[in-house]
Amino acid sequence: MGVPIARVFGIEIRVQLGWVIILALIAVIAVGQLTAVDPGLESAVSWALGGLVAFGFFVSSVSHDLAHALVARRRGVDVQAIGVSFFGGATPLDPTSPNPGDDAAIAASGPLTSIGIATVLFAISVGVVAIDDGFKAAAGVLSVLVLLNLLLGVVNLVPAYPLDGGRIVRDLAWRRSGSERSGWRAAFLSGRATGVVVIAIGIALLLPNGDVTGAMVALTGWFLILSANAVRDRVRLDDLVGGHVVSEAMEPTPGTINPGLTVDTFAAQLLDGESPVTAVPVVQGDDVIGLLGVGQVRRLRRPAWTTTRVEDVMAKPPRLTFLAPTDALRGALERIQRAGLDGLPVLDDGRLVGVLTRRGIGAFVQSRSGKGGPGTGGPGTGDASPAEADDTPSKAGVSASEGEDQPS
């Protein structure tokens, strides 16, 4: 989940390599803006200032996500690492709370931090301009950073999940009704409405003169609607797994592997579509230190299997977390999805007792979808018919055939 670059207040900061492209693009845009503000600016100076803008925005983005983490800690959530996102992109390391009030505070802290940074920088830029006209370049740098931070804060407040604004809508509805399901339904409705509005704005910009910006805005609205549909499917899935615990869907007494083994000793078995095994705990002594799943193996070229050791590719903390047999199945599924793994180990008093996998949850959901009763999509739920429930596993991301991390 990204490359660790620093540790602040005991929290590991991880970034994706894609940030290199993002920061380069910001630097180019900043150079154009600075040149427009001060045409006499030397090329070397303008590029140095453009790099400063890019670095400043990166620091601001780290501050945004660090604010989430620090507020989460104050609310009792253990946060070991964060993934720095770009304009609202969710990461598996985003801190969340099972308490809607606390989670709303965590979600709001990031946008408020970005807007606060923009306000401070704006005040500084006004002061710089008031001092002397010779500081046009410095004022230009600050102005670009003000705009970027304001954009970062405002975009994240858009009421469409998984943006912070969508989380806030969900948490407020959840807190008001006392039902998490009602919160997710509110997030679906607000996300879909927001997507429709954004598409309408994009079309209005596109039709008069074929503005490319309008097409991009409309495309953004379409993605918001797709995200809202994913929330709706999550609600349907919750109807099936709500009230159940990890022990009901986990694979008990799993096989284990040693971190020193090479991948070729078991890769073929993992990739075999008929094999029930899609994730194997990595054990050293009595301790579970990692997990190797189909996803990790598929990212390796076959010739590298014989020279790559398990410890080099396995998922490990903080990305890897551990479940207990009595954990709610719904929350466990969310943790698997957020981690982007094929499964998670299940420990009972520190002893490995099973593995909960996407395939195992998919099989459990399919077995439940054909039965009546509360929480199964049959009589008593009033929301998901058996036909709808049959579609739920693949839509919600637990089907064995979904994504590159699942066996084909």
Short mmCIF file of C-alpha atoms in Angstrom, two decimals:
data_model
loop_
_atom_site.label_atom_id
_atom_site.label_comp_id
_atom_site.label_asym_id
_atom_site.label_seq_id
_atom_site.Cartn_x
_atom_site.Cartn_y
_atom_site.Cartn_z
CA MET A 1 0.00 0.00 0.00
CA GLY A 2 2.57 2.54 -1.12
CA VAL A 3 6.16 3.28 -0.19
CA PRO A 4 6.94 4.40 3.38
CA ILE A 5 8.70 7.79 3.32
CA ALA A 6 8.56 9.08 6.88
CA ARG A 7 7.13 8.62 10.36
CA VAL A 8 5.33 11.51 12.07
CA PHE A 9 3.97 11.25 15.64
CA GLY A 10 4.63 7.51 15.39
CA ILE A 11 2.47 7.20 12.26
CA GLU A 12 4.07 5.73 9.15
CA ILE A 13 3.39 7.78 6.01
CA ARG A 14 3.05 5.85 2.76
CA VAL A 15 2.71 7.23 -0.78
CA GLN A 16 2.01 5.67 -4.16
CA LEU A 17 4.63 6.03 -6.90
CA GLY A 18 1.94 7.72 -9.00
CA TRP A 19 2.58 10.84 -6.93
CA VAL A 20 5.69 11.45 -9.06
CA ILE A 21 3.47 12.05 -12.10
CA ILE A 22 0.98 14.13 -10.13
CA LEU A 23 3.65 16.41 -8.66
CA ALA A 24 5.34 16.82 -12.05
CA LEU A 25 2.01 17.90 -13.56
CA ILE A 26 1.42 20.37 -10.72
CA ALA A 27 4.90 21.82 -11.22
CA VAL A 28 4.22 22.35 -14.95
CA ILE A 29 0.89 24.05 -14.24
CA ALA A 30 2.50 26.22 -11.54
CA VAL A 31 5.27 27.33 -13.92
CA GLY A 32 2.63 28.47 -16.42
CA GLN A 33 0.77 30.42 -13.75
CA LEU A 34 3.92 32.03 -12.36
CA THR A 35 5.09 33.05 -15.84
CA ALA A 36 1.72 34.71 -16.44
CA VAL A 37 2.03 36.62 -13.15
CA ASP A 38 5.62 37.71 -13.80
CA PRO A 39 6.62 37.43 -17.52
CA GLY A 40 10.15 38.59 -16.71
CA LEU A 41 10.83 35.58 -14.47
CA GLU A 42 13.86 33.57 -15.56
CA SER A 43 13.18 30.02 -16.70
CA ALA A 44 15.39 28.39 -14.05
CA VAL A 45 13.76 30.43 -11.30
CA SER A 46 10.24 29.66 -12.53
CA TRP A 47 10.95 25.92 -12.57
CA ALA A 48 12.48 26.09 -9.09
CA LEU A 49 9.35 27.85 -7.85
CA GLY A 50 7.17 25.32 -9.69
CA GLY A 51 8.97 22.55 -7.84
CA LEU A 52 8.39 24.43 -4.59
CA VAL A 53 4.66 24.59 -5.35
CA ALA A 54 4.57 20.84 -6.03
CA PHE A 55 6.42 20.11 -2.80
CA GLY A 56 4.16 22.47 -0.87
CA PHE A 57 1.06 20.74 -2.21
CA PHE A 58 2.46 17.34 -1.27
CA VAL A 59 3.10 18.56 2.29
CA SER A 60 -0.47 19.90 2.37
CA SER A 61 -1.84 16.55 1.22
CA VAL A 62 0.16 14.76 3.92
CA SER A 63 -1.25 17.23 6.46
CA HIS A 64 -4.78 16.47 5.22
CA ASP A 65 -4.41 12.73 5.77
CA LEU A 66 -2.39 13.15 8.96
CA ALA A 67 -5.26 15.21 10.38
CA HIS A 68 -7.57 12.22 9.79
CA ALA A 69 -5.13 9.98 11.64
CA LEU A 70 -4.55 12.28 14.62
CA VAL A 71 -8.27 12.89 15.17
CA ALA A 72 -8.84 9.14 14.86
CA ARG A 73 -6.28 8.54 17.61
CA ARG A 74 -8.00 11.05 19.85
CA ARG A 75 -11.23 9.14 19.25
CA GLY A 76 -9.66 5.85 20.31
CA VAL A 77 -8.83 4.40 16.88
CA ASP A 78 -5.42 2.74 16.59
CA VAL A 79 -3.61 4.21 13.57
CA GLN A 80 -0.21 2.82 12.64
CA ALA A 81 0.08 4.11 9.07
CA ILE A 82 -1.64 6.36 6.54
CA GLY A 83 -1.73 6.37 2.75
CA VAL A 84 -1.53 9.85 1.21
CA SER A 85 -4.39 10.25 -1.27
CA PHE A 86 -4.86 12.73 -4.09
CA PHE A 87 -8.01 14.89 -4.20
CA GLY A 88 -10.15 12.51 -2.20
CA GLY A 89 -8.89 9.14 -3.39
CA ALA A 90 -9.60 6.61 -0.66
CA THR A 91 -6.83 4.30 0.52
CA PRO A 92 -6.96 1.02 2.48
CA LEU A 93 -5.19 2.74 5.37
CA ASP A 94 -7.84 5.45 5.88
CA PRO A 95 -8.76 5.48 9.60
CA THR A 96 -12.42 4.85 10.44
CA SER A 97 -14.45 4.44 13.61
CA PRO A 98 -17.44 2.17 14.36
CA ASN A 99 -19.01 5.14 16.16
CA PRO A 100 -20.79 7.45 13.66
CA GLY A 101 -20.08 10.61 15.66
CA ASP A 102 -16.38 9.84 15.90
CA ASP A 103 -16.17 8.80 12.26
CA ALA A 104 -17.82 12.07 11.14
CA ALA A 105 -15.22 14.01 13.11
CA ILE A 106 -12.43 11.96 11.51
CA ALA A 107 -13.83 12.52 8.03
CA ALA A 108 -14.33 16.28 8.53
CA SER A 109 -10.84 16.87 9.95
CA GLY A 110 -9.07 16.47 6.59
CA PRO A 111 -11.09 19.00 4.54
CA LEU A 112 -11.10 21.47 7.44
CA THR A 113 -7.31 21.19 7.67
CA SER A 114 -6.92 21.85 3.93
CA ILE A 115 -9.25 24.86 4.08
CA GLY A 116 -7.40 26.11 7.17
CA ILE A 117 -4.05 25.85 5.37
CA ALA A 118 -5.53 27.75 2.40
CA THR A 119 -6.76 30.50 4.73
CA VAL A 120 -3.37 30.92 6.41
CA LEU A 121 -1.51 30.96 3.08
CA PHE A 122 -3.97 33.52 1.70
CA ALA A 123 -3.34 35.82 4.66
CA ILE A 124 0.42 35.46 4.15
CA SER A 125 0.14 36.18 0.42
CA VAL A 126 -1.86 39.36 1.12
CA GLY A 127 0.85 40.45 3.55
CA VAL A 128 3.61 39.71 1.04
CA VAL A 129 1.91 41.78 -1.67
CA ALA A 130 1.38 44.64 0.78
CA ILE A 131 5.08 44.75 1.66
CA ASP A 132 6.48 45.24 -1.84
CA ASP A 133 5.56 44.67 -5.48
CA GLY A 134 8.92 42.97 -5.92
CA PHE A 135 7.57 39.86 -4.25
CA LYS A 136 5.25 38.98 -7.14
CA ALA A 137 6.84 35.54 -7.62
CA ALA A 138 6.50 34.65 -3.92
CA ALA A 139 2.90 35.87 -3.94
CA GLY A 140 2.29 33.76 -7.06
CA VAL A 141 3.60 30.64 -5.35
CA LEU A 142 1.39 31.26 -2.34
CA SER A 143 -1.64 31.97 -4.53
CA VAL A 144 -1.28 28.67 -6.38
CA LEU A 145 -0.95 26.80 -3.08
CA VAL A 146 -4.02 28.61 -1.73
CA LEU A 147 -6.02 27.47 -4.77
CA LEU A 148 -4.78 23.86 -4.56
CA ASN A 149 -5.52 23.56 -0.83
CA LEU A 150 -8.92 25.15 -1.21
CA LEU A 151 -9.69 22.74 -4.04
CA LEU A 152 -8.48 19.80 -1.95
CA GLY A 153 -10.72 20.79 0.93
CA VAL A 154 -13.83 21.61 -1.11
CA VAL A 155 -13.62 18.54 -3.37
CA ASN A 156 -13.41 16.28 -0.32
CA LEU A 157 -16.58 17.84 1.10
CA VAL A 158 -18.61 16.80 -1.94
CA PRO A 159 -21.38 14.54 -0.51
CA ALA A 160 -20.46 11.45 -2.51
CA TYR A 161 -18.86 8.38 -0.95
CA PRO A 162 -15.92 7.57 -0.70
CA LEU A 163 -15.09 11.29 -0.46
CA ASP A 164 -15.05 12.68 3.07
CA GLY A 165 -18.33 14.49 2.40
CA GLY A 166 -20.00 11.17 1.58
CA ARG A 167 -18.69 9.68 4.82
CA ILE A 168 -20.07 12.65 6.75
CA VAL A 169 -23.51 12.22 5.16
CA ARG A 170 -23.48 8.52 6.05
CA ASP A 171 -22.35 9.17 9.62
CA LEU A 172 -24.92 11.91 10.28
CA ALA A 173 -27.78 9.77 8.95
CA TRP A 174 -26.45 6.77 10.90
CA ARG A 175 -26.25 8.77 14.12
CA ARG A 176 -29.69 10.28 13.67
CA SER A 177 -31.46 7.00 12.88
CA GLY A 178 -29.33 4.66 14.96
CA SER A 179 -29.06 2.38 11.92
CA GLU A 180 -25.85 1.98 9.94
CA ARG A 181 -27.93 0.66 7.05
CA SER A 182 -29.86 3.94 6.95
CA GLY A 183 -26.54 5.76 6.88
CA TRP A 184 -25.35 3.82 3.85
CA ARG A 185 -28.67 4.40 2.11
CA ALA A 186 -28.30 8.15 2.68
CA ALA A 187 -24.76 7.98 1.26
CA PHE A 188 -26.11 6.19 -1.83
CA LEU A 189 -28.85 8.76 -2.41
CA SER A 190 -26.57 11.76 -1.88
CA GLY A 191 -23.85 10.27 -4.09
CA ARG A 192 -26.27 9.53 -6.92
CA ALA A 193 -27.86 12.99 -6.71
CA THR A 194 -24.43 14.63 -6.70
CA GLY A 195 -23.38 12.59 -9.71
CA VAL A 196 -26.48 13.65 -11.66
CA VAL A 197 -25.84 17.32 -10.84
CA VAL A 198 -22.18 17.08 -11.87
CA ILE A 199 -23.13 15.38 -15.16
CA ALA A 200 -25.66 18.16 -15.85
CA ILE A 201 -22.98 20.79 -15.22
CA GLY A 202 -20.59 18.96 -17.53
CA ILE A 203 -23.16 18.77 -20.33
CA ALA A 204 -23.95 22.49 -19.90
CA LEU A 205 -20.25 23.26 -20.36
CA LEU A 206 -19.84 20.83 -23.24
CA LEU A 207 -22.79 21.67 -25.50
CA PRO A 208 -22.17 25.37 -26.34
CA ASN A 209 -18.66 25.01 -27.78
CA GLY A 210 -17.53 21.43 -27.21
CA ASP A 211 -15.35 22.34 -24.22
CA VAL A 212 -13.18 19.41 -23.17
CA THR A 213 -13.54 20.56 -19.56
CA GLY A 214 -17.26 19.85 -19.79
CA ALA A 215 -16.58 16.28 -20.93
CA MET A 216 -14.22 15.73 -17.98
CA VAL A 217 -16.76 17.13 -15.53
CA ALA A 218 -19.50 14.89 -16.95
CA LEU A 219 -17.17 11.88 -16.71
CA THR A 220 -16.49 12.73 -13.08
CA GLY A 221 -20.24 12.76 -12.43
CA TRP A 222 -20.55 9.34 -14.03
CA PHE A 223 -17.86 7.95 -11.72
CA LEU A 224 -19.72 9.41 -8.73
CA ILE A 225 -22.86 7.56 -9.80
CA LEU A 226 -20.88 4.32 -10.15
CA SER A 227 -19.53 4.83 -6.63
CA ALA A 228 -23.08 5.42 -5.38
CA ASN A 229 -24.20 2.16 -7.03
CA ALA A 230 -21.38 0.37 -5.21
CA VAL A 231 -22.76 1.76 -1.93
CA ARG A 232 -26.25 0.46 -2.86
CA ASP A 233 -24.80 -2.99 -3.52
CA ARG A 234 -23.04 -2.84 -0.18
CA VAL A 235 -26.41 -2.32 1.51
CA ARG A 236 -27.73 -5.43 -0.24
CA LEU A 237 -24.68 -7.39 0.86
CA ASP A 238 -25.15 -6.18 4.43
CA ASP A 239 -28.62 -7.71 4.37
CA LEU A 240 -26.96 -11.07 3.76
CA VAL A 241 -23.98 -10.94 6.14
CA GLY A 242 -25.40 -8.69 8.87
CA GLY A 243 -25.68 -10.49 12.20
CA HIS A 244 -23.11 -13.14 11.25
CA VAL A 245 -19.57 -13.57 12.55
CA VAL A 246 -16.22 -14.50 11.05
CA SER A 247 -16.22 -18.08 12.35
CA GLU A 248 -19.26 -18.89 10.18
CA ALA A 249 -17.48 -18.11 6.90
CA MET A 250 -13.78 -18.68 7.60
CA GLU A 251 -11.74 -21.62 6.36
CA PRO A 252 -10.76 -23.47 9.57
CA THR A 253 -7.38 -25.05 10.36
CA PRO A 254 -5.60 -23.61 7.31
CA GLY A 255 -2.27 -24.78 5.99
CA THR A 256 0.69 -22.49 6.60
CA ILE A 257 3.99 -21.71 4.91
CA ASN A 258 7.43 -20.62 6.01
CA PRO A 259 8.70 -17.17 4.97
CA GLY A 260 11.93 -18.69 3.64
CA LEU A 261 10.23 -20.89 1.02
CA THR A 262 10.31 -19.92 -2.63
CA VAL A 263 7.03 -19.11 -4.33
CA ASP A 264 7.29 -21.97 -6.86
CA THR A 265 6.65 -24.57 -4.13
CA PHE A 266 2.93 -23.75 -3.94
CA ALA A 267 2.15 -21.04 -6.56
CA ALA A 268 0.52 -23.50 -8.96
CA GLN A 269 -1.87 -24.67 -6.23
CA LEU A 270 -2.88 -21.11 -5.37
CA LEU A 271 -3.58 -20.27 -9.01
CA ASP A 272 -5.57 -23.43 -9.61
CA GLY A 273 -9.16 -22.28 -10.01
CA GLU A 274 -10.40 -25.57 -8.51
CA SER A 275 -8.34 -25.18 -5.35
CA PRO A 276 -10.22 -24.00 -2.25
CA VAL A 277 -7.07 -22.17 -1.08
CA THR A 278 -6.70 -18.53 -2.14
CA ALA A 279 -4.68 -17.15 0.79
CA VAL A 280 -2.10 -18.87 3.02
CA PRO A 281 -0.83 -17.56 6.38
CA VAL A 282 2.95 -17.17 6.68
CA VAL A 283 4.15 -18.48 10.05
CA GLN A 284 7.47 -18.20 11.84
CA GLY A 285 7.50 -20.29 14.97
CA ASP A 286 4.10 -19.77 16.56
CA ASP A 287 3.61 -16.30 15.15
CA VAL A 288 1.67 -15.31 12.04
CA ILE A 289 3.88 -12.71 10.32
CA GLY A 290 2.22 -12.40 6.93
CA LEU A 291 -0.20 -13.68 4.33
CA LEU A 292 0.39 -14.76 0.75
CA GLY A 293 -2.57 -14.74 -1.59
CA VAL A 294 -3.41 -15.15 -5.24
CA GLY A 295 -2.94 -11.41 -5.76
CA GLN A 296 0.71 -11.42 -4.70
CA VAL A 297 1.53 -14.49 -6.80
CA ARG A 298 -0.14 -13.12 -9.93
CA ARG A 299 1.99 -10.00 -9.81
CA LEU A 300 5.09 -12.14 -10.21
CA ARG A 301 6.34 -13.36 -13.58
CA ARG A 302 6.50 -17.16 -13.64
CA PRO A 303 10.31 -17.28 -14.16
CA ALA A 304 10.72 -15.35 -10.89
CA TRP A 305 8.89 -17.97 -8.82
CA THR A 306 12.01 -20.06 -8.22
CA THR A 307 14.08 -17.12 -6.92
CA THR A 308 11.46 -15.15 -4.98
CA ARG A 309 10.94 -15.97 -1.33
CA VAL A 310 7.60 -15.73 0.41
CA GLU A 311 8.83 -13.00 2.77
CA ASP A 312 9.64 -10.78 -0.22
CA VAL A 313 6.07 -10.64 -1.54
CA MET A 314 3.79 -11.47 1.40
CA ALA A 315 1.40 -8.91 2.88
CA LYS A 316 2.46 -7.87 6.36
CA PRO A 317 1.46 -5.30 9.00
CA PRO A 318 0.32 -2.56 8.94
CA ARG A 319 -1.44 -3.54 5.72
CA LEU A 320 -2.18 -6.96 7.17
CA THR A 321 -4.47 -7.02 10.18
CA PHE A 322 -5.87 -9.94 12.16
CA LEU A 323 -9.44 -11.01 12.78
CA ALA A 324 -11.06 -12.79 15.71
CA PRO A 325 -13.65 -15.58 15.25
CA THR A 326 -16.30 -13.44 16.96
CA ASP A 327 -15.73 -10.33 14.79
CA ALA A 328 -18.71 -9.20 12.75
CA LEU A 329 -18.53 -10.67 9.26
CA ARG A 330 -19.63 -7.38 7.69
CA GLY A 331 -16.78 -5.45 9.32
CA ALA A 332 -14.30 -8.20 8.43
CA LEU A 333 -15.28 -8.00 4.76
CA GLU A 334 -14.72 -4.25 4.80
CA ARG A 335 -11.26 -4.74 6.29
CA ILE A 336 -10.35 -7.24 3.57
CA GLN A 337 -11.56 -4.87 0.86
CA ARG A 338 -9.77 -1.88 2.36
CA ALA A 339 -6.53 -3.86 2.58
CA GLY A 340 -6.89 -5.03 -1.02
CA LEU A 341 -6.00 -8.60 -0.01
CA ASP A 342 -7.44 -12.03 -0.77
CA GLY A 343 -8.16 -12.63 2.90
CA LEU A 344 -7.07 -12.11 6.51
CA PRO A 345 -5.85 -14.55 9.18
CA VAL A 346 -8.19 -15.37 12.08
CA LEU A 347 -6.57 -15.61 15.53
CA ASP A 348 -8.07 -16.77 18.81
CA ASP A 349 -5.95 -15.68 21.80
CA GLY A 350 -2.98 -15.36 19.46
CA ARG A 351 -3.45 -18.84 17.97
CA LEU A 352 -4.18 -19.24 14.27
CA VAL A 353 -7.61 -20.88 13.84
CA GLY A 354 -8.55 -20.00 10.27
CA VAL A 355 -8.45 -17.67 7.30
CA LEU A 356 -11.31 -15.52 6.09
CA THR A 357 -11.10 -15.09 2.31
CA ARG A 358 -13.11 -13.29 -0.34
CA ARG A 359 -13.94 -16.67 -1.85
CA GLY A 360 -15.12 -17.99 1.50
CA ILE A 361 -17.37 -14.97 2.05
CA GLY A 362 -18.71 -15.32 -1.49
CA ALA A 363 -19.58 -18.98 -0.86
CA PHE A 364 -21.23 -18.07 2.46
CA VAL A 365 -23.31 -15.33 0.82
CA GLN A 366 -24.40 -17.65 -1.98
CA SER A 367 -25.43 -20.29 0.54
CA ARG A 368 -27.45 -17.71 2.47
CA SER A 369 -29.06 -16.07 -0.56
CA GLY A 370 -31.26 -19.08 -1.25
CA LYS A 371 -32.70 -19.16 2.28
CA GLY A 372 -35.49 -17.13 3.80
CA GLY A 373 -35.46 -15.32 7.07
CA PRO A 374 -34.01 -12.09 8.41
CA GLY A 375 -30.72 -10.97 6.97
CA THR A 376 -30.78 -13.36 4.04
CA GLY A 377 -32.59 -11.40 1.38
CA GLY A 378 -35.74 -13.45 1.95
CA PRO A 379 -38.88 -12.65 3.95
CA GLY A 380 -38.14 -10.31 6.78
CA THR A 381 -35.75 -7.95 5.00
CA GLY A 382 -38.11 -6.32 2.55
CA ASP A 383 -35.17 -5.00 0.51
CA ALA A 384 -33.39 -7.69 -1.42
CA SER A 385 -35.07 -10.50 -3.26
CA PRO A 386 -33.22 -13.79 -3.82
CA ALA A 387 -32.57 -12.75 -7.41
CA GLU A 388 -30.97 -9.51 -6.25
CA ALA A 389 -29.01 -11.34 -3.58
CA ASP A 390 -27.53 -13.68 -6.16
CA ASP A 391 -25.99 -10.67 -7.86
CA THR A 392 -24.66 -9.16 -4.67
CA PRO A 393 -21.39 -11.10 -4.21
CA SER A 394 -20.00 -10.16 -7.61
CA LYS A 395 -21.10 -6.54 -7.33
CA ALA A 396 -19.73 -6.04 -3.84
CA GLY A 397 -16.31 -7.48 -4.50
CA VAL A 398 -16.38 -10.87 -2.80
CA SER A 399 -16.84 -13.10 -5.82
CA ALA A 400 -14.02 -15.51 -6.48
CA SER A 401 -13.85 -14.29 -10.06
CA GLU A 402 -13.55 -10.58 -9.30
CA GLY A 403 -10.46 -8.51 -10.01
CA GLU A 404 -6.87 -9.39 -10.51
CA ASP A 405 -6.51 -10.52 -6.92
CA GLN A 406 -8.95 -13.39 -7.36
CA PRO A 407 -8.34 -16.75 -9.06
CA SER A 408 -9.63 -17.19 -12.56
#
